[in-house]
Amino acid sequence: MKIVGVVAGYTLILLTMAFGGALLAFWNVERTTWLTDRMNLAHRSYSAHLRLSAHSYQLFKQFGDAVVIGDQDSGAGEREMIARVLEDISEIRSIIAAEIRLAGEGEREELVVTDEIARKINALIIEFDDLIRIGESLDPVTRWLRFSDLLDERIDQEFRSLMEDAIREESDEANEARRALAEGARRIRIIAMAFAVAAIALTLAVTVYYRRRVALPLKRLMHGVEHMRGGDFNRPIAVSGRDEVGHISHLINQLAADVGTHRQALERQNARLESAVAERTQELERLLEEARQAERNRRRLLAEVSHELKTPLTIIHGESDVALRGRDTLEPEYREALSRTREAAAHTSALIDDLLFIARQEGGQPALQLEPVDLVAFLKDALSLSLRLVSLNTELSEATIHGDRLRLRQSVLALLQNARVHGGNHLAVSLQATLSGFRIAVEDDGPGLADADKELVFERFFRGSNAAGNYVEGSGLGLPIVRAIARSHGGEAGLHDRHGGGLVVYMDLPRGDSVEVGS
C-alpha cells in the first residue's frame, strides 16, 4: 500500500470524525437546551401551582373568618387575595402556553385542569359571598352547619383533591424533565468517551504504521546508501514492500548489481539518487514537523478548553454535593444550589457555543441567520441592555446591512463588556460610514494595551496583563468571538490606541447584500 494513500485515508477518517463530532456536539447542545427549557418551565409551573394553593387556602380562611366573626374590613382582605389567586391562574396559563409551544399539543390537557380549578375557586367564592350575605339572617347553628358543609365537602374533599392532583402532576413533570436532562448528559459523556477512544486508537495505529513502514525502512535505506557511498556494493538494502521506500530500495539494489560494468554511469545515477532521497527525506521531515506543530496546537487548545471548563464544572460538582448532603436540607438551599448549577451550566454551554462558532468561521462554514438590519436602531436597542448607561454617537439616520441580528448583538455586548471590565470610567459607542460599509467603535479611557498584546487579544483564551483572572470576569473569548462574527459577515475587527489614553475597539461591516453565507 502506498504511503500517500495511507496518509490520505487517515486524513479522510480524521475529517469524518471531526465533522461527526461537531454535528453530535451541536445536536447535544440543542437537545440539552430544549430539555433545560422544559425543566425550567416545569419548575415554574410547579411553583405557581404551590402559590395558587397557598393563596386559595388563605382566601378561604379569610372568608371563613368573615363567616364566623364577621367581615371586619368590608371585604378588602378577600379582594386582595382574589387578585393574587387570579394572578397565579394567569401565570399558570402563560406557562402552559409556553410549554405547548415547546413540547406540543400534549400539554393542552393542563389548561383543562387549570380551567377546572378556576371554575371551582369561582364557585367557592360565590358560595362564601352568599353565606356572608345571608349569614346574619340565619341562626348560629344553621350558619355553622352550612359553613362546615362548605369546608368539609366543597373545599376539603373536592377542591383539595383537585389541587393536589394538579400539584402532583406538575411535580412528576418536573422530575421527568430532570431525569431526561441527566440522561442527555450521560449520553454526551458516552459519545465524548467513544470519540476519545477512537482518536487514541487511530493515532496509535498511524504511529505503529509510520514506524514499521516509513521510519525503519528509511533508516535501513539510509544505512545501505552510506555503505554504497563508501564503495561497498555487495551488501543489498534489506527493504521490501510495494510502497515508495521499497520501490526506491529496489532501484538502488538493481543499480548496485550493475556496478561492475557501468561504474561511471552508476556513480552519476547514484549521485542523482542520493539527491532525490535527500529531498524526499527533507520533505518527510517538513511534513513531520507540521504534524508535530499541529499536535502542539491541538494540545494547547485542549489545555485551554480544559482550564476554562474546570471552574464551571467544579461549581456544578460542589453545588450538587451541597444539594445532596442530607435529607434535612431546606428547599431554599436546594433552589440556591440548583440556581448556581444552572448558571455554571449556562456558562459552559455559552463557552462551547462560542468555540463552535469560531471553529466554523475559521473553517469557512459559519451558521448565520441573515436579514436586513438597521444598525442605528439595532445599536440603540443593544445599548439599552448594557449594565451602564451608554449613548450612541452617530450622524447617520439609517445604516442598513444584511446580517445575523443575534450574533451582531452578541458582538456589541462583548465589546461593551470588554470596555466595562478593562477600561476606565469613560465609555462611548459610535457608528460611522466607511468606504465599503459601516464601523461600530467602542472606546474607553482605561490603561490600554501593550503593543505586544494588541493582536494577541484576538486569540482564543488570551488574557492581557490588565485582565482579571477569575471565572466571573470572562472566558477569554470576548474579542475572538467579535472578530469571528465580523469576518463571517465579510468584515473585520481590530483596535488602536485612543487619543488621550485608553483604547478603541472597532468592528467593520459591509453594506447591503455583500455577505454571501449560507445559514
Coordinates of C-alpha atoms in Angstrom, one line a residue:
M1 CA 0.0 0.0 0.0
K2 CA 1.3 3.4 -0.9
I3 CA 2.3 5.7 1.9
V4 CA 0.5 8.6 0.2
G5 CA -2.7 6.5 0.1
V6 CA -2.4 5.7 3.8
V7 CA -1.9 9.4 4.7
A8 CA -4.9 10.3 2.5
G9 CA -7.0 7.7 4.2
Y10 CA -6.0 8.8 7.7
T11 CA -6.8 12.4 6.8
L12 CA -10.2 11.4 5.4
I13 CA -11.0 9.4 8.6
L14 CA -9.9 12.3 10.8
L15 CA -12.0 14.8 8.9
T16 CA -15.0 12.5 9.1
M17 CA -14.5 12.1 12.9
A18 CA -14.2 15.9 13.3
F19 CA -17.3 16.6 11.3
G20 CA -19.3 13.9 13.0
G21 CA -18.1 15.1 16.4
A22 CA -19.2 18.7 15.6
L23 CA -22.6 17.5 14.4
L24 CA -23.1 15.4 17.5
A25 CA -21.9 18.2 19.8
F26 CA -24.3 20.6 18.1
W27 CA -27.2 18.2 18.4
N28 CA -26.4 17.5 22.1
V29 CA -26.3 21.2 22.8
E30 CA -29.6 21.8 21.1
R31 CA -31.2 18.8 22.9
T32 CA -29.8 19.9 26.3
T33 CA -31.1 23.5 25.8
W34 CA -34.5 22.1 24.9
L35 CA -34.5 19.8 28.0
T36 CA -33.3 22.6 30.2
D37 CA -36.1 24.9 29.0
R38 CA -38.6 22.1 29.5
M39 CA -37.3 21.5 33.1
N40 CA -37.4 25.3 33.9
L41 CA -41.0 25.6 32.7
A42 CA -42.0 22.5 34.7
H43 CA -40.4 24.0 37.9
R44 CA -42.1 27.4 37.3
S45 CA -45.4 25.7 36.8
Y46 CA -44.9 23.6 39.9
S47 CA -44.0 26.7 42.0
A48 CA -47.0 28.6 40.5
H49 CA -49.4 25.8 41.5
L50 CA -48.0 25.8 45.0
R51 CA -48.5 29.6 45.3
L52 CA -52.1 29.2 43.9
S53 CA -52.8 26.5 46.5
A54 CA -51.4 28.7 49.3
H55 CA -53.3 31.8 48.2
S56 CA -56.5 29.9 47.7
Y57 CA -56.5 28.4 51.2
Q58 CA -55.6 31.8 52.6
L59 CA -58.6 33.3 50.7
F60 CA -60.8 30.6 52.1
K61 CA -59.5 31.2 55.6
Q62 CA -60.4 34.9 55.3
F63 CA -63.9 34.0 54.0
G64 CA -64.2 31.6 57.0
D65 CA -63.2 34.3 59.4
A66 CA -65.8 36.7 57.9
V67 CA -68.5 34.0 58.3
V68 CA -67.6 33.1 61.9
I69 CA -66.6 36.5 63.4
G70 CA -68.0 38.9 60.7
D71 CA -66.4 40.9 57.9
Q72 CA -64.1 43.3 59.8
D73 CA -62.5 45.1 56.8
S74 CA -65.5 45.3 54.4
G75 CA -64.1 42.6 52.1
A76 CA -60.7 44.3 51.5
G77 CA -58.6 41.3 52.5
E78 CA -60.8 38.9 50.4
R79 CA -60.4 41.2 47.3
E80 CA -56.7 41.3 47.7
M81 CA -56.4 37.5 48.0
I82 CA -58.8 37.1 45.0
A83 CA -56.4 39.3 42.9
R84 CA -53.5 37.2 43.9
V85 CA -55.3 34.0 43.0
L86 CA -56.2 35.5 39.6
E87 CA -52.6 36.5 39.1
D88 CA -51.5 32.9 39.9
I89 CA -54.0 31.4 37.4
S90 CA -52.9 33.8 34.7
E91 CA -49.3 33.0 35.3
I92 CA -50.1 29.2 35.2
R93 CA -51.9 29.7 31.9
S94 CA -48.9 31.6 30.4
I95 CA -46.5 28.9 31.5
I96 CA -48.7 26.2 29.9
A97 CA -48.8 28.2 26.7
A98 CA -45.0 28.3 26.7
E99 CA -45.0 24.5 27.3
I100 CA -47.3 24.0 24.4
R101 CA -45.0 26.0 22.1
L102 CA -42.0 24.0 23.3
A103 CA -43.4 20.4 23.7
G104 CA -46.5 20.4 21.5
E105 CA -50.3 20.0 22.0
G106 CA -49.8 17.2 24.6
E107 CA -49.6 19.9 27.2
R108 CA -53.0 21.3 26.4
E109 CA -54.6 19.0 29.0
E110 CA -53.1 21.1 31.7
L111 CA -55.2 24.1 30.5
V112 CA -58.4 22.0 31.1
V113 CA -57.2 21.2 34.7
T114 CA -56.4 24.9 35.3
D115 CA -59.8 26.0 33.9
E116 CA -61.5 23.4 36.3
I117 CA -59.5 24.8 39.2
A118 CA -60.5 28.4 38.3
R119 CA -64.2 27.4 38.0
K120 CA -64.0 25.6 41.4
I121 CA -62.5 28.7 43.0
N122 CA -65.1 31.0 41.5
A123 CA -67.9 28.7 42.7
L124 CA -66.5 28.6 46.2
I125 CA -66.1 32.4 46.2
I126 CA -69.8 32.8 45.2
E127 CA -70.9 30.4 47.9
F128 CA -68.9 32.2 50.5
D129 CA -70.3 35.5 49.4
D130 CA -73.8 34.1 49.6
L131 CA -73.2 32.7 53.1
I132 CA -71.7 36.0 54.3
R133 CA -74.6 38.0 52.8
I134 CA -77.4 35.9 54.4
G135 CA -75.4 34.8 57.4
E136 CA -76.8 37.5 59.7
S137 CA -80.4 36.3 59.0
L138 CA -79.6 32.7 59.9
D139 CA -79.4 31.4 63.4
P140 CA -75.8 30.5 64.6
V141 CA -76.4 26.7 64.4
T142 CA -77.7 26.8 60.8
R143 CA -74.9 29.2 59.7
W144 CA -72.3 27.0 61.3
L145 CA -73.7 23.8 59.7
R146 CA -73.6 25.4 56.2
F147 CA -70.1 26.7 56.8
S148 CA -69.0 23.2 58.0
D149 CA -70.6 21.6 54.9
L150 CA -68.8 24.1 52.7
L151 CA -65.4 23.3 54.4
D152 CA -65.8 19.5 54.5
E153 CA -67.3 18.7 51.2
R154 CA -66.5 21.5 48.8
I155 CA -63.0 22.5 50.0
D156 CA -61.5 19.6 51.9
Q157 CA -62.8 16.9 49.5
E158 CA -63.4 18.4 46.1
F159 CA -61.0 21.4 45.9
R160 CA -58.2 19.8 47.9
S161 CA -58.3 16.7 45.7
L162 CA -58.3 18.7 42.5
M163 CA -55.4 20.9 43.7
E164 CA -53.3 18.0 45.0
D165 CA -53.7 16.2 41.7
A166 CA -52.6 19.2 39.7
I167 CA -49.5 19.8 42.0
R168 CA -48.6 16.1 41.9
E169 CA -48.8 16.1 38.1
E170 CA -46.5 19.2 37.9
S171 CA -44.1 17.6 40.3
D172 CA -44.0 14.5 38.2
E173 CA -43.4 16.5 35.0
A174 CA -40.5 18.4 36.6
N175 CA -38.9 15.1 37.8
E176 CA -39.4 13.6 34.3
A177 CA -37.6 16.6 32.7
R178 CA -34.8 16.4 35.3
R179 CA -34.3 12.7 34.5
A180 CA -34.3 13.4 30.8
L181 CA -31.7 16.1 31.2
A182 CA -29.5 13.7 33.3
E183 CA -29.9 11.0 30.6
G184 CA -28.8 13.5 28.0
A185 CA -25.7 14.4 30.0
R186 CA -24.8 10.8 30.3
R187 CA -25.2 10.3 26.6
I188 CA -22.9 13.2 25.9
R189 CA -20.2 11.7 28.2
I190 CA -20.5 8.3 26.4
I191 CA -20.2 9.9 23.0
A192 CA -17.2 12.0 24.1
M193 CA -15.5 8.9 25.5
A194 CA -16.2 7.0 22.4
F195 CA -14.6 9.7 20.2
A196 CA -11.6 9.9 22.5
V197 CA -11.1 6.2 22.4
A198 CA -11.4 6.2 18.6
A199 CA -9.0 9.1 18.2
I200 CA -6.4 7.4 20.5
A201 CA -6.7 4.1 18.7
L202 CA -6.3 5.8 15.3
T203 CA -3.3 7.7 16.5
L204 CA -1.6 4.6 17.8
A205 CA -2.3 2.7 14.6
V206 CA -0.8 5.5 12.5
T207 CA 2.2 5.8 14.8
V208 CA 2.8 2.0 14.5
Y209 CA 2.4 2.1 10.7
Y210 CA 4.7 5.1 10.4
R211 CA 7.4 3.4 12.5
R212 CA 7.2 0.0 10.7
R213 CA 6.6 1.1 7.1
V214 CA 8.3 4.5 6.9
A215 CA 10.8 5.2 9.8
L216 CA 12.6 1.8 10.0
P217 CA 12.7 1.3 6.2
L218 CA 14.1 4.8 5.7
K219 CA 16.7 4.1 8.4
R220 CA 17.8 0.8 6.6
L221 CA 17.7 2.6 3.3
M222 CA 20.0 5.4 4.5
H223 CA 22.3 2.8 6.1
G224 CA 22.6 0.9 2.9
V225 CA 23.2 4.1 0.9
E226 CA 26.0 5.0 3.3
H227 CA 27.7 1.6 2.7
M228 CA 27.4 2.1 -1.1
R229 CA 28.8 5.5 -0.7
G230 CA 31.9 4.0 0.9
G231 CA 32.3 1.6 -2.0
D232 CA 30.6 -1.5 -0.6
F233 CA 28.2 -2.5 -3.4
N234 CA 27.9 -6.2 -2.4
R235 CA 25.5 -5.6 0.5
P236 CA 22.0 -5.1 -0.8
I237 CA 19.5 -3.0 1.1
A238 CA 17.0 -5.2 3.0
V239 CA 13.8 -3.2 2.4
S240 CA 10.8 -4.9 1.0
G241 CA 7.3 -3.8 0.1
R242 CA 5.4 -2.1 -2.7
D243 CA 5.4 1.4 -1.3
E244 CA 7.6 4.3 -2.2
V245 CA 10.5 3.3 0.1
G246 CA 10.5 -0.3 -1.1
H247 CA 10.5 0.9 -4.7
I248 CA 13.5 3.2 -4.1
S249 CA 15.4 0.4 -2.3
H250 CA 14.7 -2.0 -5.2
L251 CA 16.0 0.6 -7.7
I252 CA 19.2 1.1 -5.6
N253 CA 19.9 -2.6 -5.4
Q254 CA 19.4 -3.0 -9.1
L255 CA 21.8 -0.2 -9.7
A256 CA 24.3 -1.8 -7.4
A257 CA 24.2 -5.1 -9.3
D258 CA 25.3 -3.4 -12.5
V259 CA 28.1 -1.5 -10.9
G260 CA 30.8 -3.8 -12.3
T261 CA 30.1 -2.9 -15.9
H262 CA 28.6 0.5 -15.6
R263 CA 30.5 2.1 -12.7
Q264 CA 30.7 5.6 -14.1
A265 CA 27.1 5.6 -15.1
L266 CA 26.2 4.2 -11.7
E267 CA 28.1 6.9 -9.9
R268 CA 26.2 9.6 -11.8
Q269 CA 22.9 7.8 -11.2
N270 CA 23.8 7.3 -7.6
A271 CA 24.5 11.0 -7.2
R272 CA 21.1 11.8 -8.6
L273 CA 19.5 9.1 -6.4
E274 CA 21.1 10.5 -3.3
S275 CA 19.9 13.9 -4.2
A276 CA 16.3 12.6 -4.7
V277 CA 16.5 10.7 -1.4
A278 CA 17.7 13.8 0.5
E279 CA 14.9 15.9 -1.0
R280 CA 12.4 13.2 -0.1
T281 CA 13.8 13.0 3.4
Q282 CA 13.6 16.7 3.8
E283 CA 10.0 16.7 2.6
L284 CA 9.1 14.0 5.1
E285 CA 10.9 15.9 7.9
R286 CA 8.9 19.0 6.9
L287 CA 5.7 17.1 7.0
L288 CA 6.6 15.5 10.3
E289 CA 7.4 19.0 11.8
E290 CA 4.0 20.3 10.5
A291 CA 2.3 17.3 12.1
R292 CA 4.1 18.0 15.4
Q293 CA 3.1 21.6 15.3
A294 CA -0.5 20.6 14.6
E295 CA -0.3 18.3 17.6
R296 CA 1.1 21.1 19.8
N297 CA -1.7 23.4 18.7
R298 CA -4.3 20.7 19.5
R299 CA -2.8 20.0 22.9
R300 CA -2.7 23.8 23.7
L301 CA -6.4 24.1 22.7
L302 CA -7.4 21.1 24.8
A303 CA -5.5 22.6 27.7
E304 CA -7.1 26.0 27.3
V305 CA -10.6 24.5 27.0
S306 CA -10.0 22.2 29.9
H307 CA -8.8 25.2 32.0
E308 CA -11.9 27.2 31.1
L309 CA -14.3 24.3 31.8
K310 CA -12.7 23.4 35.1
T311 CA -14.2 26.3 37.1
P312 CA -17.9 25.8 36.0
L313 CA -17.6 22.1 36.3
T314 CA -16.2 22.5 39.8
I315 CA -19.1 24.8 40.7
I316 CA -21.6 22.2 39.3
H317 CA -19.9 19.4 41.3
G318 CA -19.7 21.5 44.5
E319 CA -23.3 22.7 44.3
S320 CA -24.5 19.2 43.6
D321 CA -22.7 18.0 46.8
V322 CA -24.4 20.8 48.7
A323 CA -27.9 19.8 47.4
L324 CA -27.3 16.1 48.2
R325 CA -25.5 16.3 51.5
G326 CA -28.5 15.3 53.6
R327 CA -32.3 14.8 53.8
D328 CA -32.6 17.8 56.2
T329 CA -31.5 20.2 53.5
L330 CA -34.1 23.0 53.2
E331 CA -35.9 23.9 49.9
P332 CA -34.2 27.4 49.7
E333 CA -30.8 25.7 49.9
Y334 CA -31.8 23.3 47.1
R335 CA -33.0 26.2 45.0
E336 CA -29.8 28.1 45.6
A337 CA -27.7 25.1 44.7
L338 CA -29.7 24.4 41.5
S339 CA -29.6 28.1 40.5
R340 CA -25.8 28.1 40.8
T341 CA -25.5 24.8 39.0
R342 CA -27.7 26.2 36.2
E343 CA -25.6 29.4 35.9
A344 CA -22.4 27.3 35.7
A345 CA -24.0 25.0 33.0
A346 CA -25.2 28.1 31.1
H347 CA -21.6 29.5 31.2
T348 CA -20.3 26.2 29.9
S349 CA -22.9 26.0 27.1
A350 CA -22.1 29.5 26.0
L351 CA -18.4 28.8 26.0
I352 CA -18.9 25.7 23.8
D353 CA -21.2 27.6 21.5
D354 CA -18.7 30.4 21.1
L355 CA -15.9 27.8 20.4
L356 CA -18.1 26.1 17.8
F357 CA -18.9 29.4 16.0
I358 CA -15.2 30.4 16.0
A359 CA -14.2 27.0 14.6
R360 CA -16.9 27.1 11.9
Q361 CA -15.8 30.7 10.9
E362 CA -12.2 29.6 10.7
G363 CA -13.3 26.6 8.6
G364 CA -15.3 28.8 6.3
Q365 CA -18.7 27.5 7.3
P366 CA -20.3 30.0 9.8
A367 CA -24.0 29.4 10.5
L368 CA -25.8 32.8 10.2
Q369 CA -29.5 33.8 10.0
L370 CA -29.3 36.8 7.6
E371 CA -31.8 39.5 7.5
P372 CA -31.9 43.3 6.8
V373 CA -30.6 45.1 10.0
D374 CA -30.7 48.9 10.5
L375 CA -27.6 49.4 12.7
V376 CA -28.8 52.7 14.1
A377 CA -32.0 51.2 15.6
F378 CA -30.2 48.0 16.4
L379 CA -27.4 49.7 18.4
K380 CA -29.9 51.8 20.4
D381 CA -31.7 48.6 21.3
A382 CA -28.4 46.7 22.1
L383 CA -27.1 49.6 24.3
S384 CA -30.3 49.5 26.3
L385 CA -29.2 46.1 27.5
S386 CA -25.9 47.4 28.9
L387 CA -25.4 47.5 32.6
R388 CA -24.2 51.1 32.3
L389 CA -26.0 54.0 30.6
V390 CA -24.2 54.4 27.2
S391 CA -25.3 56.7 24.4
L392 CA -24.8 56.2 20.7
N393 CA -22.8 58.9 18.8
T394 CA -23.6 58.9 15.1
E395 CA -24.7 61.3 12.4
L396 CA -26.4 58.6 10.4
S397 CA -30.2 58.3 10.5
E398 CA -30.1 54.8 8.9
A399 CA -27.4 52.2 8.2
T400 CA -28.8 49.0 6.7
I401 CA -26.7 45.8 6.3
H402 CA -27.5 42.2 5.8
G403 CA -26.6 40.3 8.9
D404 CA -27.4 38.0 11.8
R405 CA -29.2 40.1 14.4
L406 CA -28.4 37.8 17.4
R407 CA -24.7 37.4 16.5
L408 CA -24.3 41.1 16.0
R409 CA -26.0 41.8 19.4
Q410 CA -23.6 39.3 20.9
S411 CA -20.6 41.1 19.4
V412 CA -21.7 44.6 20.5
L413 CA -22.4 43.4 24.1
A414 CA -19.0 41.7 24.1
L415 CA -17.3 45.0 23.1
L416 CA -19.2 46.8 25.9
Q417 CA -18.3 44.1 28.4
N418 CA -14.7 44.3 27.4
A419 CA -14.6 48.1 27.8
R420 CA -16.5 48.0 31.1
V421 CA -14.2 45.4 32.7
H422 CA -10.8 46.5 31.3
G423 CA -11.5 50.2 30.6
G424 CA -11.9 53.3 32.7
N425 CA -14.8 55.5 33.7
H426 CA -15.4 56.9 30.2
L427 CA -17.3 54.7 27.8
A428 CA -18.5 55.8 24.3
V429 CA -20.1 54.0 21.3
S430 CA -20.0 55.4 17.8
L431 CA -21.3 54.4 14.3
Q432 CA -19.7 55.8 11.2
A433 CA -19.9 55.2 7.5
T434 CA -16.8 53.9 5.7
L435 CA -16.0 53.4 2.0
S436 CA -17.3 49.8 2.0
G437 CA -19.8 49.8 4.8
F438 CA -20.0 50.9 8.5
R439 CA -17.8 50.9 11.5
I440 CA -19.0 50.3 15.1
A441 CA -16.5 51.5 17.6
V442 CA -16.3 51.3 21.4
E443 CA -13.8 53.5 23.2
D444 CA -12.7 53.8 26.9
D445 CA -10.2 55.8 28.8
G446 CA -8.6 52.8 30.6
P447 CA -5.0 51.7 30.8
G448 CA -5.0 50.4 27.2
L449 CA -2.9 47.5 25.9
A450 CA 0.8 46.9 25.4
D451 CA 1.9 46.7 21.7
A452 CA 2.7 43.0 22.1
D453 CA -0.8 42.3 23.3
K454 CA -2.8 44.2 20.7
E455 CA -3.0 41.3 18.2
L456 CA -2.9 38.5 20.7
V457 CA -6.1 39.7 22.4
F458 CA -8.0 38.2 19.4
E459 CA -6.5 34.8 20.1
R460 CA -8.7 32.3 21.9
F461 CA -8.4 32.4 25.8
F462 CA -5.7 35.1 25.7
R463 CA -5.6 37.3 28.8
G464 CA -3.8 40.6 28.7
S465 CA -1.7 42.0 31.6
N466 CA -4.7 44.0 32.8
A467 CA -7.3 41.2 32.5
A468 CA -8.9 39.7 35.5
G469 CA -8.1 36.1 36.0
N470 CA -11.3 34.7 37.5
Y471 CA -14.4 32.9 36.2
V472 CA -16.8 35.8 36.7
E473 CA -14.9 38.3 34.6
G474 CA -14.9 36.2 31.4
S475 CA -13.5 33.2 29.5
G476 CA -11.0 34.9 27.1
L477 CA -13.4 34.5 24.1
G478 CA -14.9 38.0 24.0
L479 CA -12.8 39.7 21.3
P480 CA -12.1 36.4 19.4
I481 CA -15.9 35.9 19.0
V482 CA -16.2 39.5 17.9
R483 CA -13.6 39.0 15.2
A484 CA -15.2 35.7 14.1
I485 CA -18.7 37.3 13.8
A486 CA -17.2 40.3 11.9
R487 CA -15.3 38.0 9.5
S488 CA -18.3 35.8 9.0
H489 CA -20.2 38.9 7.8
G490 CA -17.4 39.7 5.4
G491 CA -15.9 42.4 7.7
E492 CA -13.1 42.7 10.2
A493 CA -12.5 43.6 13.8
G494 CA -9.5 45.5 15.2
L495 CA -8.3 48.0 17.8
H496 CA -6.0 51.0 18.2
D497 CA -5.0 53.5 20.9
R498 CA -7.4 56.3 21.8
H499 CA -6.1 59.8 21.6
G500 CA -5.6 61.0 25.2
G501 CA -5.3 57.4 26.6
G502 CA -7.4 54.3 26.5
L503 CA -8.4 52.0 23.7
V504 CA -10.7 51.9 20.7
V505 CA -12.1 48.5 19.6
Y506 CA -14.0 48.5 16.3
M507 CA -15.9 46.2 14.0
D508 CA -16.3 46.9 10.3
L509 CA -19.3 45.5 8.5
P510 CA -20.1 45.7 4.7
R511 CA -23.2 47.3 3.2
G512 CA -26.3 45.7 1.8
D513 CA -26.1 42.1 0.4
S514 CA -22.3 41.8 0.2
V515 CA -22.4 38.9 2.7
E516 CA -23.0 35.6 1.0
V517 CA -23.1 33.0 3.7
G518 CA -25.5 30.0 3.9
S519 CA -27.4 29.7 7.1

